[in-house]
Amino acid sequence: MTSASNAGAIIPLYDFSCKGCGAAFEALVRPGTRPSCPSCGGKGLERQFSLPTVHSTGTHEKALKAAKKRDARQADQRNRAQREYEAKHDD
Ligand SMILES: [Zn+2]
């Protein structure tokens, strides 16, 4: 039986942004290694954390409510713009 060293290993893929040149890239980070910027070779990298997927109903409802509030505000702004337009062009 043979076992390839990488078989079944989980190599995490991270999002990075380079502090040196601002490049954003993804890199596989094996334990004990540090990625460098593919663009400038710099090591000053910032790891970007992606938000975890949330399945909680409460959070979902909150997000929906926030979206509705935002939509309402946008609609209000549109209505106001429309009224202003009509007021100016009322002849
Ligand atoms: Zn860079």
Coordinates of N, CA and C and ligand atoms in Angstrom, one line a residue:
M1 N 0.8 -1.2 0.0 CA 0.0 0.0 0.0 C 0.9 1.3 0.0
T2 N 0.5 2.1 -0.9 CA 1.3 3.4 -0.9 C 0.4 4.5 -0.4
S3 N 1.1 5.5 0.1 CA 0.3 6.7 0.6 C 1.0 7.9 0.1
A4 N 0.3 8.6 -0.8 CA 0.9 9.9 -1.3 C 0.8 10.9 -0.1
S5 N 1.8 11.7 0.0 CA 1.9 12.6 1.1 C 0.7 13.6 1.1
N6 N 0.3 13.9 0.0 CA -0.8 15.0 -0.1 C -2.2 14.4 -0.1
A7 N -2.3 13.1 -0.2 CA -3.6 12.5 -0.3 C -4.4 12.8 0.9
G8 N -5.6 13.4 0.7 CA -6.5 13.6 1.8 C -6.1 14.8 2.7
A9 N -5.0 15.4 2.4 CA -4.6 16.6 3.2 C -5.4 17.8 2.8
I10 N -5.8 18.5 3.8 CA -6.6 19.7 3.6 C -5.6 20.9 3.6
I11 N -5.5 21.5 2.4 CA -4.7 22.7 2.3 C -5.6 23.9 2.2
P12 N -5.6 24.7 3.2 CA -6.6 25.8 3.2 C -6.2 26.8 2.1
L13 N -7.3 27.3 1.5 CA -7.1 28.4 0.5 C -7.6 29.7 1.1
Y14 N -6.7 30.6 1.1 CA -7.0 31.9 1.8 C -6.9 33.0 0.7
D15 N -7.7 34.0 1.0 CA -7.6 35.3 0.2 C -6.7 36.2 0.9
F16 N -5.8 36.8 0.2 CA -4.8 37.7 0.7 C -4.9 39.0 -0.1
S17 N -4.4 40.0 0.6 CA -4.2 41.3 -0.2 C -2.8 41.7 0.2
C18 N -2.0 42.2 -0.7 CA -0.7 42.6 -0.5 C -0.6 44.0 0.0
K19 N 0.1 44.2 1.1 CA 0.2 45.5 1.7 C 1.2 46.4 0.8
G20 N 2.1 45.7 0.1 CA 3.0 46.4 -0.7 C 2.5 47.0 -2.0
C21 N 1.8 46.2 -2.8 CA 1.3 46.7 -4.1 C -0.2 46.6 -4.2
G22 N -0.9 46.1 -3.2 CA -2.3 46.1 -3.2 C -3.0 45.0 -4.0
A23 N -2.2 44.1 -4.5 CA -2.7 43.0 -5.2 C -3.5 42.1 -4.3
A24 N -4.6 41.6 -4.9 CA -5.5 40.6 -4.1 C -5.3 39.3 -4.8
F25 N -5.1 38.2 -4.1 CA -5.0 36.9 -4.7 C -5.3 35.8 -3.7
E26 N -5.5 34.6 -4.2 CA -5.8 33.5 -3.4 C -4.5 32.7 -3.3
A27 N -4.3 32.1 -2.2 CA -3.1 31.2 -2.1 C -3.4 30.0 -1.2
L28 N -2.8 28.9 -1.6 CA -2.9 27.7 -0.7 C -1.8 27.8 0.3
V29 N -2.1 27.7 1.5 CA -1.1 27.8 2.5 C -0.9 26.5 3.2
R30 N 0.2 25.9 2.9 CA 0.5 24.6 3.6 C 1.1 25.0 5.0
P31 N 0.9 24.1 5.9 CA 1.4 24.4 7.2 C 2.9 24.6 7.1
G32 N 3.4 25.6 7.8 CA 4.9 25.8 7.8 C 5.3 26.7 6.6
T33 N 4.4 27.1 5.7 CA 4.9 27.9 4.6 C 4.2 29.3 4.7
R34 N 4.8 30.2 4.1 CA 4.2 31.6 4.0 C 4.1 32.0 2.6
P35 N 3.0 32.4 2.1 CA 2.9 32.8 0.7 C 3.5 34.1 0.5
S36 N 3.9 34.4 -0.7 CA 4.4 35.7 -1.0 C 3.5 36.3 -2.2
C37 N 3.6 37.5 -2.3 CA 2.7 38.2 -3.4 C 3.2 37.8 -4.7
P38 N 2.3 37.2 -5.6 CA 2.6 36.8 -6.9 C 3.0 38.0 -7.8
S39 N 2.6 39.2 -7.4 CA 2.8 40.4 -8.2 C 4.1 41.0 -7.9
C40 N 4.4 41.2 -6.6 CA 5.7 41.9 -6.3 C 6.6 41.1 -5.4
G41 N 6.1 39.9 -5.0 CA 7.0 39.0 -4.2 C 7.1 39.4 -2.8
G42 N 6.3 40.4 -2.4 CA 6.4 40.8 -1.0 C 5.8 39.9 0.0
K43 N 6.2 40.0 1.2 CA 5.7 39.1 2.2 C 4.7 39.8 3.2
G44 N 4.5 41.1 2.9 CA 3.6 41.8 3.8 C 2.2 41.6 3.3
L45 N 1.6 40.5 3.8 CA 0.3 40.2 3.3 C -0.8 40.3 4.4
E46 N -1.9 40.6 4.0 CA -3.0 40.6 4.9 C -4.0 39.6 4.5
R47 N -4.3 38.7 5.5 CA -5.3 37.7 5.1 C -6.7 38.2 5.2
Q48 N -7.5 37.9 4.2 CA -8.8 38.4 4.2 C -9.7 37.3 4.7
F49 N -10.5 37.6 5.7 CA -11.4 36.6 6.2 C -12.8 36.7 5.5
S50 N -13.2 35.7 5.0 CA -14.5 35.7 4.4 C -15.5 35.4 5.5
L51 N -16.7 36.0 5.4 CA -17.7 35.8 6.5 C -18.2 34.4 6.4
P52 N -18.4 33.8 7.5 CA -19.0 32.5 7.5 C -20.4 32.5 7.0
T53 N -20.8 31.4 6.4 CA -22.2 31.3 5.9 C -23.1 31.1 7.1
V54 N -24.1 32.0 7.2 CA -25.0 31.9 8.4 C -26.3 31.3 8.0
H55 N -26.8 30.3 8.7 CA -28.0 29.7 8.3 C -29.1 30.1 9.3
S56 N -28.7 30.8 10.3 CA -29.7 31.1 11.4 C -30.9 31.9 10.8
T57 N -32.1 31.5 11.2 CA -33.3 32.2 10.7 C -33.3 33.6 11.2
G58 N -33.0 33.8 12.4 CA -33.0 35.2 13.0 C -32.2 36.1 12.2
T59 N -31.0 35.7 11.9 CA -30.1 36.6 11.1 C -30.7 36.8 9.7
H60 N -31.3 35.8 9.1 CA -31.8 35.9 7.8 C -33.0 37.0 7.9
E61 N -33.8 36.9 8.9 CA -34.9 37.8 9.0 C -34.4 39.2 9.2
K62 N -33.4 39.3 10.0 CA -32.8 40.6 10.2 C -32.3 41.2 8.9
A63 N -31.6 40.4 8.1 CA -31.1 40.8 6.8 C -32.2 41.2 5.9
L64 N -33.3 40.4 5.9 CA -34.4 40.8 5.1 C -35.0 42.1 5.5
K65 N -35.2 42.3 6.8 CA -35.7 43.6 7.3 C -34.8 44.7 6.8
A66 N -33.5 44.5 7.0 CA -32.6 45.6 6.6 C -32.7 45.9 5.1
A67 N -32.9 44.9 4.3 CA -33.0 45.0 2.9 C -34.3 45.8 2.5
K68 N -35.4 45.4 3.3 CA -36.6 46.1 3.0 C -36.5 47.5 3.4
K69 N -35.9 47.8 4.5 CA -35.7 49.2 4.9 C -35.0 50.0 3.9
R70 N -33.9 49.3 3.4 CA -33.1 50.0 2.4 C -33.9 50.3 1.1
D71 N -34.7 49.3 0.7 CA -35.5 49.4 -0.5 C -36.5 50.5 -0.3
A72 N -37.1 50.6 0.8 CA -38.1 51.6 1.1 C -37.4 53.0 1.0
R73 N -36.2 53.1 1.6 CA -35.6 54.4 1.5 C -35.2 54.8 0.1
Q74 N -34.8 53.8 -0.7 CA -34.5 54.1 -2.1 C -35.7 54.5 -2.9
A75 N -36.9 53.8 -2.6 CA -38.1 54.1 -3.2 C -38.5 55.5 -2.9
D76 N -38.3 55.9 -1.6 CA -38.7 57.2 -1.1 C -37.9 58.3 -1.9
Q77 N -36.6 58.0 -2.0 CA -35.7 58.9 -2.7 C -36.2 59.1 -4.2
R78 N -36.5 58.0 -4.8 CA -37.0 58.0 -6.2 C -38.2 58.8 -6.3
N79 N -39.2 58.6 -5.3 CA -40.4 59.3 -5.4 C -40.2 60.8 -5.2
R80 N -39.3 61.2 -4.3 CA -39.0 62.6 -4.1 C -38.4 63.2 -5.4
A81 N -37.5 62.5 -6.0 CA -36.9 63.0 -7.2 C -37.9 63.2 -8.3
Q82 N -38.8 62.2 -8.3 CA -39.9 62.3 -9.4 C -40.8 63.5 -9.1
R83 N -41.1 63.7 -7.8 CA -42.0 64.9 -7.5 C -41.3 66.2 -7.9
E84 N -40.0 66.2 -7.6 CA -39.2 67.5 -7.9 C -39.2 67.7 -9.4
Y85 N -39.0 66.6 -10.1 CA -39.0 66.7 -11.5 C -40.3 67.2 -12.1
E86 N -41.4 66.6 -11.6 CA -42.7 67.1 -12.0 C -43.0 68.5 -11.6
A87 N -42.5 68.9 -10.5 CA -42.8 70.3 -10.0 C -42.1 71.3 -10.9
K88 N -40.9 70.9 -11.4 CA -40.1 71.8 -12.2 C -40.7 71.8 -13.6
H89 N -41.3 70.7 -14.0 CA -41.8 70.7 -15.4 C -43.3 70.8 -15.5
D90 N -43.8 71.5 -14.5 CA -45.3 71.6 -14.5 C -45.7 72.9 -15.3
D91 N -46.0 72.7 -16.5 CA -46.4 73.8 -17.3 C -47.6 73.5 -18.2
Ligands
ZN1 ZN 2.5 42.8 -3.9

